[in-house]
Tab-separated table of N, CA and C in Angstrom:
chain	number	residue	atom	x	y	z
A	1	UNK	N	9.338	-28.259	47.861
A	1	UNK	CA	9.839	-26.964	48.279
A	1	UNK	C	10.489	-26.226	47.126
A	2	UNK	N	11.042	-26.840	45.941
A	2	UNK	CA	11.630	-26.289	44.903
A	2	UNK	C	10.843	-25.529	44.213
A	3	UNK	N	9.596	-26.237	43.899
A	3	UNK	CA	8.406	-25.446	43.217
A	3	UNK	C	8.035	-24.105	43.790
A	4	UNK	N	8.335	-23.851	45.572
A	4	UNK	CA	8.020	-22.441	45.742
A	4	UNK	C	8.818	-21.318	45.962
A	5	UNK	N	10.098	-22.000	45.957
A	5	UNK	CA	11.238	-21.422	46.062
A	5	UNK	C	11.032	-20.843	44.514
A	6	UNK	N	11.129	-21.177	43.313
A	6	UNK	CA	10.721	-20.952	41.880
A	6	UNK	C	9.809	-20.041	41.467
A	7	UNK	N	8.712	-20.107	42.452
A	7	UNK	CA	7.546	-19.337	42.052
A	7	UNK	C	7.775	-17.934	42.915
A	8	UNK	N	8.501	-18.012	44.342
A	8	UNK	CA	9.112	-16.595	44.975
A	8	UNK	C	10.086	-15.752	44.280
A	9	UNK	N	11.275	-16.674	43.789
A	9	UNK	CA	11.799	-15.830	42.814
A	9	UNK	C	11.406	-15.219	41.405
A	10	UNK	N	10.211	-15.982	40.803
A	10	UNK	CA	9.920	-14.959	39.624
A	10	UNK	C	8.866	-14.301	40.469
A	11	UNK	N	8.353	-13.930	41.611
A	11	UNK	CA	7.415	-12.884	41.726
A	11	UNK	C	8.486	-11.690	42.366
A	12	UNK	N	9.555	-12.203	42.831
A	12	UNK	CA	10.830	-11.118	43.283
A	12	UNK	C	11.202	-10.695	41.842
A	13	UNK	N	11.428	-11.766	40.582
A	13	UNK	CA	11.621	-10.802	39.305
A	13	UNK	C	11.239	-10.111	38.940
A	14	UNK	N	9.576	-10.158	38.855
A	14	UNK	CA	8.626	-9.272	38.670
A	14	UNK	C	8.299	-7.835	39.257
A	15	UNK	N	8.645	-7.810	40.450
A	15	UNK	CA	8.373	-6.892	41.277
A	15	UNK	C	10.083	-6.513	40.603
A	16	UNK	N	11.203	-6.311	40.645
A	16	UNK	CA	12.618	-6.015	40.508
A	16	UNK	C	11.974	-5.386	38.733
A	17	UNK	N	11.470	-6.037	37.877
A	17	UNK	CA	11.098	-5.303	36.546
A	17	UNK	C	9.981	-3.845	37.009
A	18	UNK	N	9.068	-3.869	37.930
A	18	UNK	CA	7.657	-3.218	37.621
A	18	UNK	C	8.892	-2.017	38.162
A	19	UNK	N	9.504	-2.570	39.344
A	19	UNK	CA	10.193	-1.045	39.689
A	19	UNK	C	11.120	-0.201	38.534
A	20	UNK	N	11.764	-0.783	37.815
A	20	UNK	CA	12.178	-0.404	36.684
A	20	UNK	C	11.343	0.619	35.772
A	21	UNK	N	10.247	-0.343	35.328
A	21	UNK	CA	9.345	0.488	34.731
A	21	UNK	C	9.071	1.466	35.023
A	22	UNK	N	8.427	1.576	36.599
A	22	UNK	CA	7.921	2.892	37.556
A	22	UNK	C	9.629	4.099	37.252
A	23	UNK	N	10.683	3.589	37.243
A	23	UNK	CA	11.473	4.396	37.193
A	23	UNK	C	11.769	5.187	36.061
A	24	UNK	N	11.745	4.334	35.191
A	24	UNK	CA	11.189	4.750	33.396
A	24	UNK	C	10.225	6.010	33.403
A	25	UNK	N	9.606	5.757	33.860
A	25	UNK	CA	8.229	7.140	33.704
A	25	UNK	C	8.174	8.344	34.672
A	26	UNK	N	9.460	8.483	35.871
A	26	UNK	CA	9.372	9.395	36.447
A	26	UNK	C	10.753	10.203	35.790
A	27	UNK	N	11.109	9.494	34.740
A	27	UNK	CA	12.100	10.548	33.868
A	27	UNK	C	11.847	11.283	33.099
A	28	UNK	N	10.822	11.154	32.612
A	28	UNK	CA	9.884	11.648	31.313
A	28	UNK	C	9.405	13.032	31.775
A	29	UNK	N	9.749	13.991	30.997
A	29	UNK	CA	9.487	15.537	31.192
A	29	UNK	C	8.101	15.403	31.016
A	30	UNK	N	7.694	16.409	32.046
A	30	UNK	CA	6.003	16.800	32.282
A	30	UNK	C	5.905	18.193	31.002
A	31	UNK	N	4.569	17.543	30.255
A	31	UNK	CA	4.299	18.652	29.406
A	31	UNK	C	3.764	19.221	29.738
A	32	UNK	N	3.284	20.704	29.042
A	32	UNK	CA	2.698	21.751	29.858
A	32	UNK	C	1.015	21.164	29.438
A	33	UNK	N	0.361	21.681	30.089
A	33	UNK	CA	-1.893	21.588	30.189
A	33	UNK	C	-2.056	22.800	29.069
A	34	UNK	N	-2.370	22.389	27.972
A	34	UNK	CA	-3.287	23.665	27.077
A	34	UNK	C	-4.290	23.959	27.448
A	35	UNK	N	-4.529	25.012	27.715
A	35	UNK	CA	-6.441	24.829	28.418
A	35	UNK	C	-7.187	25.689	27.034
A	36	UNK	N	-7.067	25.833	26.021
A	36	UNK	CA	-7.579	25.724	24.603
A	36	UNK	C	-6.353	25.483	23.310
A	37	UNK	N	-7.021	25.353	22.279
A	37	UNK	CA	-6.067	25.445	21.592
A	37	UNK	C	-5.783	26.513	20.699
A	38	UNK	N	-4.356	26.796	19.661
A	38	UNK	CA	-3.907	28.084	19.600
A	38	UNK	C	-4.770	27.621	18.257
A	39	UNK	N	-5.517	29.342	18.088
A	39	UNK	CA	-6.401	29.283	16.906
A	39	UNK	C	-5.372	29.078	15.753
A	40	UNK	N	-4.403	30.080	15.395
A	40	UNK	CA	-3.533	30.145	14.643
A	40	UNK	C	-3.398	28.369	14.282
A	41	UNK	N	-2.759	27.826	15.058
A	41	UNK	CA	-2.869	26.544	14.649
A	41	UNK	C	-3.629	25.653	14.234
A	42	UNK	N	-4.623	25.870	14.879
A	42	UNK	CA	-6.153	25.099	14.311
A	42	UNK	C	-6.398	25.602	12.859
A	43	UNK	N	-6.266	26.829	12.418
A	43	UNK	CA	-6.150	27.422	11.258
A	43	UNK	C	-5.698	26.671	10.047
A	44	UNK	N	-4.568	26.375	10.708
A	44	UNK	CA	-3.568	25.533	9.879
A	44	UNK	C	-3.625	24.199	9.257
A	45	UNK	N	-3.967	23.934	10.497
A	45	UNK	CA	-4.436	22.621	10.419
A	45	UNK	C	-5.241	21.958	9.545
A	46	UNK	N	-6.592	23.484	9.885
A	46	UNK	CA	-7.703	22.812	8.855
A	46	UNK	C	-7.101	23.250	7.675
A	47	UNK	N	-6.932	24.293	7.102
A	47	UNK	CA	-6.053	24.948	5.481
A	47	UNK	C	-5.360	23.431	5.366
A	48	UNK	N	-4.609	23.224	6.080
A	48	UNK	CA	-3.827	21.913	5.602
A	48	UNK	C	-4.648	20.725	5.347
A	49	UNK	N	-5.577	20.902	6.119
A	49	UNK	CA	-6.496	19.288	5.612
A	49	UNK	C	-7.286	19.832	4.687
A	50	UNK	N	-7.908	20.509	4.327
A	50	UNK	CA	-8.766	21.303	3.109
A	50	UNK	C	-7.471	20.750	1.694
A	51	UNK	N	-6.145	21.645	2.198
A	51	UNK	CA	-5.249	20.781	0.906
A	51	UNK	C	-5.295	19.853	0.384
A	52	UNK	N	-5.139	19.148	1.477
A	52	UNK	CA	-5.018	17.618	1.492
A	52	UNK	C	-6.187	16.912	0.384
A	53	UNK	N	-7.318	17.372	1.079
A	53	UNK	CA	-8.584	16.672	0.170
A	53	UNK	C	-8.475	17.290	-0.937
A	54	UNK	N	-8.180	18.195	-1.429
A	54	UNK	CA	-8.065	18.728	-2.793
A	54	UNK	C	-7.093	17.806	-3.387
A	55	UNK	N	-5.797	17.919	-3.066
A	55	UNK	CA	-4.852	16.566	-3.597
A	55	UNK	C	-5.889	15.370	-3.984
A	56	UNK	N	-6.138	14.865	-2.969
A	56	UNK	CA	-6.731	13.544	-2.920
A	56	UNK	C	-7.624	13.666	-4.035
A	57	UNK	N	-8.593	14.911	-4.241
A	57	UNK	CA	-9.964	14.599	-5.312
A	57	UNK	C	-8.996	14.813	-6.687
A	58	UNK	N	-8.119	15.061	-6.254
A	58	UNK	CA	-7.495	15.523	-7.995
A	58	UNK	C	-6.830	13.952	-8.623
A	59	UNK	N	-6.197	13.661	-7.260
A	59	UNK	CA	-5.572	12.284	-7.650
A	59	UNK	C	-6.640	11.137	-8.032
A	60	UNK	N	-7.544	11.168	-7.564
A	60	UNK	CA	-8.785	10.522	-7.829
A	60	UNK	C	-9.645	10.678	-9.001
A	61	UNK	N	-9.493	11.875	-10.174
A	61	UNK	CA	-10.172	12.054	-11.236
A	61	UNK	C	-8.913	11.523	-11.855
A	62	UNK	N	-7.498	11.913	-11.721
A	62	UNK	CA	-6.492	11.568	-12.539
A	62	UNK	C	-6.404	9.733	-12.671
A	63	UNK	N	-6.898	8.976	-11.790
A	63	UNK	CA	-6.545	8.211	-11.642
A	63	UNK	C	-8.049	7.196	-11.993
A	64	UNK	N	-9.223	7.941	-12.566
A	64	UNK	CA	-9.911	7.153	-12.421
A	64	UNK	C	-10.531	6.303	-13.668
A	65	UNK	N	-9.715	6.685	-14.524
A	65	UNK	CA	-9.673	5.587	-16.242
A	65	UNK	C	-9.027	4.642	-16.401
A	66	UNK	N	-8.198	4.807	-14.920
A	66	UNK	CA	-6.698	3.184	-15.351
A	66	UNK	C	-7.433	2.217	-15.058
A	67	UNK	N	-9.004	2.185	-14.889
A	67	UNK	CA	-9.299	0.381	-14.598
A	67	UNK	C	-9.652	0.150	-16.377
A	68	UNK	N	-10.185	1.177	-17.228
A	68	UNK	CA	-10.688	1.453	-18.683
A	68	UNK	C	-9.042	1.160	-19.470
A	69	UNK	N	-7.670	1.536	-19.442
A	69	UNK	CA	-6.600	1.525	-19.451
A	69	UNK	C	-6.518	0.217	-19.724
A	70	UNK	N	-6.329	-0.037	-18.254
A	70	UNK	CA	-6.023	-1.521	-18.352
A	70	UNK	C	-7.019	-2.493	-19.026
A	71	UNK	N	-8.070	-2.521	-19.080
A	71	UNK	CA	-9.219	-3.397	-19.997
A	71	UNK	C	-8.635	-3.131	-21.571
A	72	UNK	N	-8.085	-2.117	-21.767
A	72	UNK	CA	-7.916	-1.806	-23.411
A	72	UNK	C	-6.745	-2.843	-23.660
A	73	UNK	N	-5.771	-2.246	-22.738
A	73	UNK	CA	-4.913	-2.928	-22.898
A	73	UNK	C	-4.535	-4.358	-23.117
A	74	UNK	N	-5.346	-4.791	-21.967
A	74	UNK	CA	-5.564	-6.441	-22.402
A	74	UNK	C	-5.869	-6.553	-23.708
A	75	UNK	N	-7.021	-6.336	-24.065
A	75	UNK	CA	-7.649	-6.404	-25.497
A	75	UNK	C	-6.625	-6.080	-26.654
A	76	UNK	N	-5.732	-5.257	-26.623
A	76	UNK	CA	-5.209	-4.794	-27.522
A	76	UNK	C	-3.811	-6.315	-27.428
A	77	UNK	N	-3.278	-6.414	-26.585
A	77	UNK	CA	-2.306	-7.647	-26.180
A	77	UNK	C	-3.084	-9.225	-26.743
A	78	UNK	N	-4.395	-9.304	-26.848
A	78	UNK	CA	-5.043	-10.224	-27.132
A	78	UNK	C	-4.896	-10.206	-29.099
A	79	UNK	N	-5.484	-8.730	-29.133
A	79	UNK	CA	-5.667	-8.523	-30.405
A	79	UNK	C	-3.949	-8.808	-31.411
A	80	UNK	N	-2.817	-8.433	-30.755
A	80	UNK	CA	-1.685	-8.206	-30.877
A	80	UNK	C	-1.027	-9.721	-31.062
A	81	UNK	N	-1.429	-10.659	-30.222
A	81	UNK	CA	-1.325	-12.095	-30.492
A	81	UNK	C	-2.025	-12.677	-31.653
A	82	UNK	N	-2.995	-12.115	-31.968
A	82	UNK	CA	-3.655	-13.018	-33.400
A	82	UNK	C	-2.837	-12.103	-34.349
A	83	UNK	N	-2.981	-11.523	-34.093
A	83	UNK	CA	-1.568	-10.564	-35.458
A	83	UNK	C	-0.660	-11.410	-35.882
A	84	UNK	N	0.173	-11.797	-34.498
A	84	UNK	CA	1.260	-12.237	-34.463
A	84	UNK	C	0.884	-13.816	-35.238
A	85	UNK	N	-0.266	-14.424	-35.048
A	85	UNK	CA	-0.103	-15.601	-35.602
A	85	UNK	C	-0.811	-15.461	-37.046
A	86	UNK	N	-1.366	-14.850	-37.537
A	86	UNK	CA	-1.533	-14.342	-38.879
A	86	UNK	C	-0.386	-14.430	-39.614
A	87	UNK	N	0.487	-13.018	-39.256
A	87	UNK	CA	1.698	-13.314	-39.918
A	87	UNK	C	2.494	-14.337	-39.744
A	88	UNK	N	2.570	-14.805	-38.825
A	88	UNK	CA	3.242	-16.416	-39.210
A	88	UNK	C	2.855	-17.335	-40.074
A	89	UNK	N	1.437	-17.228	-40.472
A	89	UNK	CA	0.626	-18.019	-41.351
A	89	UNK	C	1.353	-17.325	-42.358
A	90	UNK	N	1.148	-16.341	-42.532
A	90	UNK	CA	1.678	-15.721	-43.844
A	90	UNK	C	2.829	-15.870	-44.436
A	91	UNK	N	3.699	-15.813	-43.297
A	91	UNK	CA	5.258	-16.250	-43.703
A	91	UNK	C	5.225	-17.483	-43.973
A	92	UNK	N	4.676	-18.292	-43.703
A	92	UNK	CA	4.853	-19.796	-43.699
A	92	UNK	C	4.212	-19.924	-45.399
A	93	UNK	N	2.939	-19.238	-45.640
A	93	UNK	CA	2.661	-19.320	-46.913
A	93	UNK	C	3.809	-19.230	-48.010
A	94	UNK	N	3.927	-17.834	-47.599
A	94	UNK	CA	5.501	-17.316	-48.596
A	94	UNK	C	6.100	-18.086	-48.951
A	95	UNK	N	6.625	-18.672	-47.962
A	95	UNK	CA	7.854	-20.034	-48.009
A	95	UNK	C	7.836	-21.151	-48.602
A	96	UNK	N	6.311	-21.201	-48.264
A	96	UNK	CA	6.210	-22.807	-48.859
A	96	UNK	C	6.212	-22.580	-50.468
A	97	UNK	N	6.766	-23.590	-51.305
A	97	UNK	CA	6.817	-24.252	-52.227
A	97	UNK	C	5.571	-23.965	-53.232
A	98	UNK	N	5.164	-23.270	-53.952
A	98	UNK	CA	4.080	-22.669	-55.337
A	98	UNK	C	3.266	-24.105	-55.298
A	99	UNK	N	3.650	-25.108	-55.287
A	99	UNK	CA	2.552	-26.601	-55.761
A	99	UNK	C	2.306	-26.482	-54.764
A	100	UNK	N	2.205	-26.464	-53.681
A	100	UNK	CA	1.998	-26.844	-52.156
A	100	UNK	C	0.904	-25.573	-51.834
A	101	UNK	N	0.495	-24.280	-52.155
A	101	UNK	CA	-0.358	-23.560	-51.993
A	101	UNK	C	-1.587	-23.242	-53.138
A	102	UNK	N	-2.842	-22.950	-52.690
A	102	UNK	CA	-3.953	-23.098	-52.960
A	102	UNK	C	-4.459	-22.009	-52.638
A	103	UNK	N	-4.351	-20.394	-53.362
A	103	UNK	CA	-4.849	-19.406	-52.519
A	103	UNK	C	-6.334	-19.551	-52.914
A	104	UNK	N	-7.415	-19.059	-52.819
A	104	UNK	CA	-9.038	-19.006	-52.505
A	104	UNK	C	-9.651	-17.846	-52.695
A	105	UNK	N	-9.499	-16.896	-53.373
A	105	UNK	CA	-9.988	-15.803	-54.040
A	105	UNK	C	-11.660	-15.283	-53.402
């Protein structure tokens, strides 16, 4: 008997929430029926999305060398590391001791 006593009260919960809900939605202001829409606005609308894609194609030529950018860049960071160990060779030459080097003409 516990089991249906259990199962009556959550369908009494249920029903105690749906009415809630139902009460929720008869607060809600009724909007008015457009029966077309205001040209003026449609106007706008489109002018504004016409903008829009203009933005967009502009941002899209501005933006369309950074994959070329970034490839250089690597390369140049690559190139920038053998530099870097060149001159260390070099310094290390410097340093060392006149008997100890063998330059190769």
């Amino acid at each position: 008997m516990d089991r249906i006593s259990d199962f009556e009260s959550s369908i009494n919960s249920l029903n105690d929430m749906w009415a809630m809900d139902k009460s929720f939605f008869k607060e809600l202001p009724e909007l008015p029926v457009i029966s077309r829409p205001d040209a003026k606005l449609t106007d706008e609308a489109n002018r504004a999305t016409l903008e829009s894609l203009e933005v967009l194609k502009r941002i899209e030529m501005n933006t369309e060398y950074l994959k070329n950018i970034v490839d250089l860049l690597s390369v140049s960071n690559d190139h920038q590391k053998e530099l870097n160990i060149m001159v260390q060779d070099i310094l290390g030459i410097a340093k060392a001791p006149d008997d100890k080097v063998h330059i190769i003409v």
